[in-house]
Short mmCIF file of C-alpha atoms and ligand atoms in Angstrom, two decimals:
data_model
loop_
_atom_site.label_atom_id
_atom_site.label_comp_id
_atom_site.label_asym_id
_atom_site.label_seq_id
_atom_site.Cartn_x
_atom_site.Cartn_y
_atom_site.Cartn_z
CA MET X 1 94.57 95.92 95.65
CA ALA X 2 96.09 97.41 98.76
CA ALA X 3 95.86 95.74 102.18
CA THR X 4 92.97 97.30 104.10
CA TRP X 5 95.13 98.44 107.01
CA LEU X 6 96.83 100.95 104.74
CA SER X 7 93.76 103.17 104.59
CA ASP X 8 94.65 104.68 107.99
CA ALA X 9 98.38 103.94 108.04
CA VAL X 10 100.93 106.60 108.99
CA PHE X 11 104.52 105.40 108.70
CA TYR X 12 107.56 106.31 110.74
CA GLU X 13 110.90 105.70 109.00
CA ILE X 14 113.73 104.58 111.25
CA TYR X 15 117.40 104.61 110.32
CA PRO X 16 118.39 101.95 112.85
CA GLN X 17 121.95 103.18 113.33
CA SER X 18 120.65 106.41 114.81
CA PHE X 19 117.39 105.86 116.63
CA TYR X 20 118.14 104.55 120.11
CA ASP X 21 121.16 102.69 121.50
CA SER X 22 119.93 100.25 124.14
CA ASN X 23 123.30 98.74 125.10
CA GLY X 24 125.63 101.72 125.16
CA ASP X 25 127.94 100.73 122.28
CA GLY X 26 127.31 103.98 120.43
CA ILE X 27 125.02 102.69 117.69
CA GLY X 28 121.26 102.27 117.57
CA ASP X 29 119.79 98.77 117.70
CA LEU X 30 116.59 96.74 117.45
CA ASN X 31 116.02 96.53 121.18
CA GLY X 32 116.33 100.31 121.18
CA ILE X 33 113.50 100.56 118.67
CA ARG X 34 111.45 98.18 120.81
CA GLU X 35 111.95 100.39 123.86
CA LYS X 36 110.63 103.39 121.93
CA LEU X 37 107.47 101.84 120.49
CA ASP X 38 105.26 103.74 122.93
CA TYR X 39 106.84 106.99 121.80
CA ILE X 40 106.19 106.08 118.15
CA LYS X 41 102.61 105.24 118.98
CA SER X 42 102.21 108.50 120.88
CA LEU X 43 103.03 110.36 117.68
CA GLY X 44 100.12 108.71 115.91
CA CYS X 45 102.34 106.51 113.74
CA ASN X 46 100.99 102.99 113.43
CA SER X 47 103.51 101.55 110.97
CA LEU X 48 107.30 101.43 110.72
CA TRP X 49 109.79 101.22 107.89
CA ILE X 50 113.21 100.21 109.12
CA ASN X 51 116.19 100.78 106.80
CA PRO X 52 118.27 97.63 106.06
CA CYS X 53 119.24 95.87 109.27
CA TYR X 54 120.92 92.82 107.73
CA ASP X 55 124.48 91.60 107.86
CA SER X 56 126.56 93.90 105.67
CA PRO X 57 130.03 95.42 105.28
CA PHE X 58 128.16 98.78 105.45
CA LYS X 59 129.74 100.47 102.48
CA ASP X 60 126.30 101.88 101.67
CA ALA X 61 124.80 101.97 105.17
CA GLY X 62 123.44 98.42 104.77
CA TYR X 63 122.06 98.70 101.24
CA ASP X 64 124.96 96.37 100.44
CA VAL X 65 123.51 93.17 101.90
CA ARG X 66 125.86 90.27 102.70
CA ASP X 67 123.21 88.00 104.22
CA TYR X 68 119.52 88.75 103.72
CA ARG X 69 118.53 86.27 106.40
CA LYS X 70 120.69 87.52 109.22
CA VAL X 71 120.34 90.64 111.35
CA ALA X 72 123.61 92.59 111.51
CA ALA X 73 125.34 91.87 114.82
CA ARG X 74 125.57 95.57 115.59
CA TYR X 75 121.75 95.77 115.67
CA GLY X 76 121.14 92.52 117.58
CA THR X 77 119.93 89.09 116.54
CA ASN X 78 117.17 87.58 114.43
CA GLU X 79 115.46 86.80 117.72
CA ASP X 80 115.52 90.52 118.63
CA LEU X 81 113.90 91.39 115.32
CA ILE X 82 111.17 88.80 115.84
CA GLN X 83 110.59 90.21 119.33
CA LEU X 84 110.32 93.65 117.80
CA PHE X 85 107.66 92.40 115.35
CA ASN X 86 105.72 90.84 118.23
CA ALA X 87 105.98 93.83 120.54
CA ALA X 88 104.96 96.18 117.72
CA HIS X 89 101.96 94.03 116.84
CA GLU X 90 100.82 94.03 120.45
CA LYS X 91 100.67 97.81 120.23
CA GLY X 92 98.94 97.81 116.86
CA ILE X 93 102.06 98.81 114.93
CA ARG X 94 103.01 97.15 111.61
CA VAL X 95 106.64 96.75 110.56
CA LEU X 96 108.09 96.91 107.06
CA LEU X 97 111.66 95.85 106.43
CA ASP X 98 113.76 97.22 103.60
CA LEU X 99 114.15 94.79 100.69
CA VAL X 100 117.10 95.32 98.37
CA PRO X 101 116.30 93.24 95.27
CA GLY X 102 118.55 94.82 92.64
CA HIS X 103 122.00 94.16 94.06
CA THR X 104 123.91 92.60 96.92
CA SER X 105 127.18 93.41 98.60
CA GLU X 106 130.28 92.32 96.71
CA GLU X 107 130.85 90.13 99.81
CA HIS X 108 127.62 88.16 99.45
CA PRO X 109 128.37 84.41 99.15
CA TRP X 110 126.43 84.31 95.85
CA PHE X 111 128.80 86.87 94.40
CA LEU X 112 131.91 85.13 95.73
CA GLU X 113 130.75 82.02 93.86
CA SER X 114 129.74 84.00 90.80
CA LYS X 115 133.27 85.42 90.48
CA LYS X 116 134.85 82.00 90.15
CA ALA X 117 136.28 80.86 86.82
CA GLU X 118 134.58 77.50 87.05
CA ARG X 119 130.88 77.57 86.25
CA ASN X 120 128.55 76.95 89.19
CA GLU X 121 125.00 77.53 90.38
CA TYR X 122 125.66 81.27 90.88
CA SER X 123 127.60 82.06 87.70
CA ASP X 124 124.59 83.83 86.18
CA ARG X 125 123.14 85.19 89.44
CA TYR X 126 124.82 88.52 88.52
CA ILE X 127 125.25 90.20 85.17
CA TRP X 128 128.62 89.44 83.59
CA THR X 129 130.04 90.22 80.19
CA ASP X 130 131.69 87.28 78.45
CA PHE X 131 135.25 88.56 78.18
CA TRP X 132 137.60 90.28 80.61
CA ILE X 133 138.17 93.31 78.42
CA CYS X 134 134.79 94.27 77.13
CA GLY X 135 132.50 97.29 77.57
CA ALA X 136 129.09 96.92 79.09
CA GLN X 137 126.88 98.99 76.81
CA GLY X 138 127.09 102.14 78.87
CA MET X 139 126.21 100.44 82.14
CA PRO X 140 128.71 100.90 84.99
CA TYR X 141 130.95 97.87 85.38
CA ILE X 142 134.05 96.53 87.11
CA SER X 143 136.70 94.41 85.48
CA GLY X 144 140.02 92.99 86.65
CA GLU X 145 138.71 91.82 90.02
CA SER X 146 137.84 88.19 89.39
CA GLU X 147 139.28 84.87 88.26
CA ARG X 148 136.44 84.76 85.82
CA SER X 149 137.07 86.32 82.40
CA GLY X 150 134.40 88.99 82.31
CA ALA X 151 133.25 92.29 83.76
CA TYR X 152 130.29 92.63 86.14
CA ILE X 153 127.59 95.28 86.07
CA LEU X 154 126.95 97.56 89.04
CA ASN X 155 123.57 98.75 90.25
CA PHE X 156 124.79 101.64 92.42
CA PHE X 157 128.18 101.86 94.17
CA LYS X 158 131.22 99.76 93.29
CA CYS X 159 130.35 97.46 96.21
CA GLN X 160 126.89 96.66 94.74
CA PRO X 161 126.98 94.22 91.78
CA ALA X 162 123.64 93.99 89.95
CA LEU X 163 121.62 90.82 90.37
CA ASN X 164 120.56 89.21 87.12
CA TYR X 165 116.87 89.44 86.25
CA GLY X 166 117.70 89.33 82.55
CA PHE X 167 117.32 91.85 79.73
CA LEU X 168 114.29 92.87 77.71
CA HIS X 169 116.07 94.13 74.60
CA ARG X 170 119.19 92.03 74.07
CA THR X 171 122.04 93.15 71.88
CA GLU X 172 124.93 91.07 73.26
CA PRO X 173 125.26 87.32 73.69
CA TRP X 174 125.95 87.64 77.44
CA GLN X 175 122.58 89.31 78.02
CA LEU X 176 120.08 86.67 79.09
CA PRO X 177 116.34 87.02 78.50
CA ALA X 178 114.12 87.70 81.51
CA ASN X 179 112.59 84.24 81.19
CA HIS X 180 115.97 82.49 81.22
CA PRO X 181 116.20 79.89 84.03
CA ALA X 182 119.03 81.84 85.68
CA ALA X 183 116.95 85.06 85.75
CA ILE X 184 113.98 83.10 87.10
CA ALA X 185 116.26 81.61 89.76
CA THR X 186 117.19 85.12 90.96
CA ARG X 187 113.52 86.00 91.28
CA GLU X 188 112.76 82.77 93.13
CA ALA X 189 115.64 83.46 95.53
CA LEU X 190 114.12 86.88 96.21
CA LYS X 191 110.74 85.30 96.93
CA ASP X 192 112.40 83.00 99.45
CA ILE X 193 113.97 85.95 101.25
CA MET X 194 110.55 87.60 101.45
CA ARG X 195 108.97 84.39 102.76
CA PHE X 196 111.72 84.12 105.34
CA TRP X 197 110.85 87.44 107.01
CA LEU X 198 107.10 87.45 106.35
CA SER X 199 106.76 84.07 108.03
CA ARG X 200 108.57 85.49 111.07
CA GLY X 201 106.15 88.37 111.54
CA CYS X 202 107.27 91.10 109.17
CA ASP X 203 104.32 92.91 107.55
CA GLY X 204 105.89 93.74 104.20
CA PHE X 205 108.70 95.64 102.56
CA ARG X 206 109.82 99.00 101.37
CA VAL X 207 111.53 97.99 98.15
CA ASP X 208 114.78 99.65 97.20
CA MET X 209 115.28 100.75 93.56
CA ALA X 210 112.28 98.61 92.66
CA ASP X 211 112.32 99.68 89.02
CA SER X 212 115.90 98.54 88.44
CA LEU X 213 115.51 94.78 87.94
CA VAL X 214 115.31 93.90 84.23
CA LYS X 215 117.91 95.73 82.18
CA ASN X 216 117.28 97.38 78.80
CA ASP X 217 113.64 97.52 79.82
CA ASP X 218 111.19 99.72 77.92
CA ALA X 219 110.43 103.17 79.29
CA ASP X 220 107.15 101.80 80.61
CA LYS X 221 109.13 99.19 82.62
CA SER X 222 106.99 96.38 81.26
CA ALA X 223 109.57 93.65 81.90
CA THR X 224 110.43 94.73 85.45
CA SER X 225 106.69 95.09 86.13
CA ALA X 226 106.13 91.51 84.97
CA VAL X 227 108.67 90.29 87.54
CA TRP X 228 106.85 92.17 90.33
CA ARG X 229 103.45 90.89 89.22
CA ASP X 230 104.79 87.37 89.51
CA ILE X 231 106.07 88.14 93.02
CA ARG X 232 102.73 89.71 93.92
CA ARG X 233 100.93 86.52 92.87
CA MET X 234 103.06 84.58 95.32
CA LEU X 235 102.24 87.10 98.07
CA ASP X 236 98.52 87.03 97.30
CA LEU X 237 98.55 83.28 97.77
CA GLU X 238 100.87 82.98 100.73
CA PHE X 239 100.84 86.37 102.53
CA PRO X 240 97.78 88.27 101.29
CA GLU X 241 98.11 91.06 103.87
CA ALA X 242 101.76 91.78 103.01
CA VAL X 243 102.41 95.32 101.88
CA LEU X 244 104.92 96.49 99.29
CA VAL X 245 105.98 100.13 99.04
CA SER X 246 108.21 101.01 96.14
CA GLU X 247 111.08 103.35 95.62
CA TRP X 248 110.04 103.89 92.02
CA GLY X 249 108.43 107.34 91.73
CA ARG X 250 106.00 106.45 88.93
CA PRO X 251 102.83 105.15 90.57
CA HIS X 252 101.05 104.53 87.26
CA GLN X 253 103.69 101.83 86.65
CA SER X 254 104.56 100.54 90.12
CA LEU X 255 101.01 100.19 91.45
CA ARG X 256 99.95 98.22 88.38
CA ALA X 257 102.97 96.00 88.96
CA GLY X 258 101.60 95.01 92.37
CA PHE X 259 102.90 97.63 94.78
CA ASP X 260 100.47 99.04 97.32
CA ALA X 261 102.07 102.45 97.53
CA ASP X 262 104.82 104.33 95.72
CA PHE X 263 106.89 107.21 97.05
CA TYR X 264 106.60 110.67 95.58
CA LEU X 265 110.39 110.97 95.47
CA ASP X 266 112.42 114.13 95.80
CA TRP X 267 113.48 114.58 92.19
CA ARG X 268 114.82 117.99 91.33
CA GLY X 269 112.12 120.10 89.73
CA ASN X 270 109.18 117.75 90.32
CA GLY X 271 106.03 118.81 92.15
CA TYR X 272 107.18 117.52 95.52
CA SER X 273 110.48 119.36 95.33
CA THR X 274 108.73 122.65 94.48
CA LEU X 275 107.00 122.43 97.86
CA LEU X 276 110.04 121.95 100.02
CA ARG X 277 113.46 121.85 98.41
CA ASP X 278 113.34 124.24 95.50
CA TYR X 279 116.69 125.91 96.19
CA GLU X 280 119.19 124.11 94.01
CA ASN X 281 118.72 126.56 91.17
CA HIS X 282 121.34 128.66 89.47
CA ALA X 283 120.86 131.66 91.73
CA GLY X 284 120.73 129.56 94.89
CA GLU X 285 117.41 131.19 95.81
CA ASP X 286 114.79 129.30 97.75
CA HIS X 287 111.48 129.27 95.87
CA SER X 288 109.87 126.46 97.83
CA TYR X 289 106.13 126.88 98.25
CA PHE X 290 106.40 126.57 102.03
CA LYS X 291 109.22 129.11 102.37
CA LYS X 292 107.49 132.20 103.73
CA ASP X 293 106.90 134.72 100.93
CA ALA X 294 109.19 132.94 98.47
CA GLY X 295 107.15 130.10 97.16
CA GLY X 296 104.89 131.22 94.38
CA SER X 297 102.09 129.07 93.16
CA ILE X 298 100.82 125.77 94.53
CA ASN X 299 100.06 124.87 90.92
CA ARG X 300 103.67 123.90 90.33
CA PHE X 301 102.98 121.08 92.76
CA LEU X 302 99.45 120.30 91.66
CA ASP X 303 100.23 120.04 87.95
CA ASP X 304 102.60 117.16 88.65
CA TYR X 305 100.83 115.64 91.66
CA LEU X 306 97.38 115.40 90.11
CA ARG X 307 98.88 113.42 87.25
CA LEU X 308 100.46 111.02 89.75
CA LEU X 309 97.24 110.73 91.71
CA ASP X 310 95.30 110.01 88.55
CA GLY X 311 97.77 107.27 87.59
CA ALA X 312 97.39 105.72 91.03
CA LYS X 313 93.59 105.80 91.11
CA GLY X 314 92.06 102.42 91.85
CA HIS X 315 95.47 100.74 92.09
CA GLY X 316 97.04 101.99 95.30
CA TYR X 317 98.54 105.00 97.01
CA VAL X 318 100.98 107.84 96.50
CA SER X 319 103.18 108.32 99.56
CA LEU X 320 104.15 111.82 100.59
CA ILE X 321 107.24 111.99 102.80
CA THR X 322 108.65 114.58 105.19
CA GLY X 323 112.03 113.35 104.01
CA ASN X 324 114.07 110.19 104.15
CA HIS X 325 117.62 108.93 104.70
CA ASP X 326 118.59 110.17 101.21
CA THR X 327 117.12 113.69 101.30
CA VAL X 328 118.27 116.86 103.02
CA ARG X 329 116.35 117.43 106.25
CA LEU X 330 113.68 120.10 105.85
CA ARG X 331 114.97 121.99 108.85
CA LYS X 332 118.05 122.95 106.84
CA THR X 333 116.01 125.62 105.08
CA LEU X 334 112.63 125.81 106.80
CA GLU X 335 111.84 127.40 110.16
CA GLU X 336 109.62 125.77 112.74
CA ALA X 337 106.59 127.88 111.77
CA GLU X 338 107.05 126.79 108.16
CA LEU X 339 107.46 123.15 109.14
CA LYS X 340 104.15 123.15 111.01
CA LEU X 341 102.36 124.10 107.80
CA VAL X 342 104.35 121.53 105.81
CA TYR X 343 103.24 118.77 108.14
CA ALA X 344 99.67 120.07 108.21
CA PHE X 345 99.62 119.73 104.45
CA LEU X 346 101.46 116.40 104.11
CA PHE X 347 99.37 114.73 106.82
CA THR X 348 96.02 115.84 105.42
CA MET X 349 96.62 114.61 101.89
CA PRO X 350 95.47 111.33 100.31
CA GLY X 351 97.66 108.23 100.30
CA VAL X 352 99.97 106.87 102.94
CA PRO X 353 102.27 109.47 104.55
CA PHE X 354 105.76 108.83 105.91
CA LEU X 355 107.44 110.75 108.74
CA TYR X 356 111.24 110.48 108.87
CA TYR X 357 112.51 110.04 112.44
CA GLY X 358 113.49 113.33 114.04
CA ASP X 359 111.49 115.46 111.61
CA GLU X 360 108.75 115.62 114.24
CA ILE X 361 111.04 117.74 116.43
CA GLY X 362 112.70 119.58 113.55
CA MET X 363 116.12 117.96 113.74
CA ARG X 364 118.73 119.85 111.78
CA TYR X 365 120.81 118.80 108.82
CA LEU X 366 124.41 118.66 110.09
CA GLU X 367 127.44 119.31 107.90
CA LEU X 368 129.47 116.15 108.44
CA PRO X 369 132.11 114.10 106.64
CA THR X 370 130.74 111.04 104.87
CA LYS X 371 129.96 107.90 106.86
CA GLU X 372 129.27 104.47 105.35
CA GLY X 373 128.71 105.81 101.85
CA GLY X 374 126.38 108.54 103.01
CA TYR X 375 128.21 111.55 101.47
CA THR X 376 125.82 114.51 101.54
CA ARG X 377 123.14 112.23 103.00
CA THR X 378 125.16 111.75 106.20
CA GLY X 379 123.91 115.02 107.70
CA SER X 380 120.33 113.71 107.65
CA ARG X 381 121.26 110.49 109.48
CA THR X 382 122.42 111.72 112.89
CA PRO X 383 121.26 110.30 116.24
CA MET X 384 117.73 110.97 117.41
CA GLN X 385 117.57 113.72 120.01
CA TRP X 386 115.60 112.47 122.98
CA SER X 387 116.55 114.74 125.87
CA SER X 388 119.10 117.25 127.10
CA GLY X 389 121.15 114.47 128.77
CA LYS X 390 124.38 112.82 127.64
CA ASN X 391 124.45 112.37 123.84
CA LEU X 392 120.99 113.96 123.86
CA GLY X 393 119.63 110.76 125.35
CA PHE X 394 120.58 108.61 122.36
CA SER X 395 123.28 106.51 123.97
CA SER X 396 125.20 106.10 127.20
CA SER X 397 128.49 105.57 125.32
CA GLU X 398 131.42 107.96 125.28
CA PRO X 399 130.66 110.69 122.72
CA GLU X 400 133.65 109.72 120.55
CA LYS X 401 132.20 106.24 120.14
CA LEU X 402 128.90 107.43 118.67
CA TYR X 403 127.95 106.24 115.18
CA LEU X 404 127.59 109.90 114.22
CA PRO X 405 127.87 112.98 116.43
CA VAL X 406 124.72 114.53 117.86
CA ASP X 407 123.67 118.12 117.18
CA ALA X 408 126.02 120.14 119.40
CA SER X 409 124.11 123.42 119.28
CA ASP X 410 122.70 124.85 122.52
CA ASP X 411 119.20 124.86 121.11
CA ALA X 412 119.25 121.36 119.62
CA PRO X 413 115.60 120.30 119.54
CA THR X 414 114.69 117.31 121.72
CA VAL X 415 111.62 115.24 122.46
CA ALA X 416 111.76 116.05 126.18
CA GLY X 417 112.11 119.76 125.44
CA GLN X 418 109.00 119.83 123.27
CA GLU X 419 106.80 117.42 125.16
CA GLY X 420 104.14 119.21 127.12
CA ASP X 421 104.47 122.42 125.10
CA PRO X 422 101.23 122.64 123.10
CA ASP X 423 102.85 124.98 120.58
CA SER X 424 105.85 122.79 119.83
CA LEU X 425 106.41 121.07 116.53
CA LEU X 426 106.12 117.72 118.26
CA SER X 427 102.71 118.60 119.72
CA THR X 428 101.59 119.88 116.33
CA VAL X 429 102.54 116.58 114.68
CA ARG X 430 100.66 114.66 117.37
CA ALA X 431 97.57 116.86 116.99
CA LEU X 432 97.58 116.54 113.21
CA LEU X 433 97.95 112.77 113.24
CA ALA X 434 95.28 112.40 115.91
CA LEU X 435 92.94 114.48 113.74
CA ARG X 436 93.75 112.30 110.71
CA HIS X 437 92.90 109.16 112.65
CA ARG X 438 89.62 110.71 113.87
CA GLU X 439 88.42 111.96 110.49
CA LYS X 440 88.03 109.34 107.77
CA ASP X 441 87.95 112.19 105.27
CA LEU X 442 91.58 112.97 106.05
CA GLN X 443 92.80 109.41 105.52
CA ALA X 444 94.24 107.62 102.51
CA ASP X 445 91.11 106.99 100.44
CA ALA X 446 88.97 110.13 100.71
CA ALA X 447 88.76 112.25 97.59
CA PHE X 448 91.01 115.25 97.01
CA ARG X 449 89.94 118.34 95.11
CA ALA X 450 91.63 121.70 94.75
CA VAL X 451 89.09 124.51 95.30
CA CYS X 452 91.18 127.67 95.13
CA THR X 453 94.67 127.83 93.64
CA GLU X 454 94.66 131.47 92.58
CA PRO X 455 97.56 133.76 93.43
CA ASP X 456 97.10 136.06 96.44
CA LYS X 457 94.44 133.79 97.86
CA PRO X 458 94.78 130.99 100.34
CA PHE X 459 95.14 127.53 98.85
CA VAL X 460 91.83 125.81 99.57
CA TYR X 461 91.26 122.10 99.06
CA ARG X 462 88.65 119.50 99.92
CA ARG X 463 89.16 116.09 101.43
CA GLY X 464 85.85 114.29 101.27
CA GLU X 465 83.40 116.65 103.01
CA LEU X 466 86.07 118.66 104.80
CA THR X 467 87.50 121.97 103.62
CA LEU X 468 91.13 122.88 104.26
CA ALA X 469 92.81 126.22 103.81
CA LEU X 470 96.50 127.00 103.83
CA ASN X 471 98.45 130.24 103.77
CA PRO X 472 102.23 129.92 104.03
CA SER X 473 102.81 133.60 103.24
CA GLY X 474 103.42 136.50 105.63
CA ARG X 475 100.19 138.32 104.65
CA THR X 476 96.55 137.66 105.42
CA LEU X 477 94.89 136.08 102.37
CA SER X 478 91.15 135.90 101.77
CA VAL X 479 88.77 134.06 99.50
CA THR X 480 85.02 133.75 99.06
CA LEU X 481 84.13 130.08 99.23
CA PRO X 482 81.67 128.61 96.73
CA PHE X 483 79.91 126.72 99.55
CA ASP X 484 79.05 127.11 103.23
CA VAL X 485 81.33 125.93 105.99
CA SER X 486 80.53 126.21 109.65
CA LYS X 487 83.17 125.47 112.17
CA ALA X 488 86.90 125.02 112.30
CA LEU X 489 87.95 121.59 113.56
CA TYR X 490 91.57 122.50 113.82
CA GLN X 491 93.79 125.51 113.25
CA ILE X 492 97.41 126.49 113.15
CA GLY X 493 97.61 130.26 113.51
CA GLU X 494 94.18 131.68 112.73
CA ALA X 495 91.44 131.68 110.14
CA GLU X 496 88.37 133.93 110.32
CA LEU X 497 85.03 133.18 108.78
CA ASP X 498 82.48 135.84 107.83
CA GLY X 499 79.67 134.14 105.97
CA ARG X 500 81.44 132.54 103.04
CA ARG X 501 84.36 134.93 103.30
CA LEU X 502 87.38 133.10 104.69
CA SER X 503 90.47 135.02 105.79
CA VAL X 504 93.54 133.02 106.61
CA LEU X 505 96.06 134.95 108.67
CA PRO X 506 99.82 134.83 107.95
CA GLN X 507 101.34 131.35 108.13
CA SER X 508 98.06 129.74 109.08
CA PHE X 509 96.09 126.60 108.32
CA ALA X 510 92.55 125.50 109.05
CA VAL X 511 90.41 122.41 108.70
CA LEU X 512 86.73 123.33 108.41
CA ARG X 513 83.61 121.26 108.47
C1 GLC D 601 118.16 103.65 97.41
C2 GLC D 601 118.39 103.89 98.88
C3 GLC D 601 119.75 104.50 99.05
C4 GLC D 601 120.78 103.50 98.56
C5 GLC D 601 120.50 103.11 97.10
C6 GLC D 601 121.28 101.88 96.70
O1 GLC D 601 118.08 104.83 96.70
O2 GLC D 601 117.37 104.69 99.41
O3 GLC D 601 120.00 104.86 100.38
O4 GLC D 601 122.07 104.07 98.63
O5 GLC D 601 119.14 102.80 96.89
O6 GLC D 601 120.79 100.73 97.32
CA1 CA D 602 123.69 99.54 120.41
#
């Protein structure tokens, strides 16, 4: 069962390269995050997820780990990370690191040993076929790169050989069972990495590709789930408050495997994508629910979401995200007025929400050449825009030395530019999160129920005893409520109440008691 602090947790995701550069070398760092903790707190975020900050050749932005126990020099030192944990805790902020269990960098010492012709402790730490010219059953593989006669399986890019947690259904002699001592040794090594950071003050992990461990697993991921349950048992004994959030996307599986929360991932055509990023269709038209007058029915979201929520019930949380380092920033297609309603919705739903850095000011998606394996993701990873100063306040370095360029447009949104303006996106995010922290009914555990999902009416839903109404369209929409409500606690735009008749003006939102 989930750690109790999750019930009012709101996460802020930080891509460390791009948040704040404290020493003027052009790239963000851990001390930079520490300097901005008060800002993060002022948003109403009380928990952080930091993308991988470990030693790495950075061919996939750090998801290619070379040393799990060492902070990458460009971000600082292990001591800096421990200081960040401590400083965050003093302010009531929890910190999750990113755990990459499925693969390492091809430069990890385990892999360098594993490649050797002579058998050694790490020979079976990765998945190898048993002959140099040999297919790998449809899995991506590399051959011709090692002394060892065999090909190795990849988990993602070429630089990311898959760690060996064994196979459920085995069809080849080189496929070890999940209970083979070598597969168990991989799992034990992972536990040790987790202990290493948890014992130094880390509060848990966001787990990368968490469903990818045991190969040839059943569709229900029973074998991979068994590995996680074993890891969870260790945590329950040694670090009972530790939190695990999975990149898995199937909460009915992941939460039963011991995760506390699972992301509702941006998969084309799923409920989440119909809300925000429904534009990759044949005609290139945007049918996202939150796109003014283009969205259609909320039921496209609810049909999928309610199934997820049901699968999560009693086991943990579904995490709604504004975006992440892999998705296109919302501002690419949504205007500020639309974004306000998006955040109003995401931050009043059950589960544990995640805000991606910069989304609170509506940072744009920039068209940029790929950096560190980012490809089309690169445009969502640009430096945080703090002020109108040099490099928009991100760094004192020369602009050509920046990790990625900052938004060069005249109207690039910044924190300083929005602070103090009660109508800004930033102020709206702060107001919404403050409301969430005040009202238990808006937090993770309170019940959710859809009240009105009919076309041409506002979408009305209940959280606990509160009633919420949303109208992303350009017309006033009205509904007669089946119960009495009295006063509005919070509004974006305007909602008018006449007895039980509720009219929600264009692009408006209201929370009613
Ligand atoms: C996850 C990460 C992504 C990374 C991939 C491989 O999807 O979010 O950024 O490239 O895993 O580790
Ligand atoms: Ca720096």
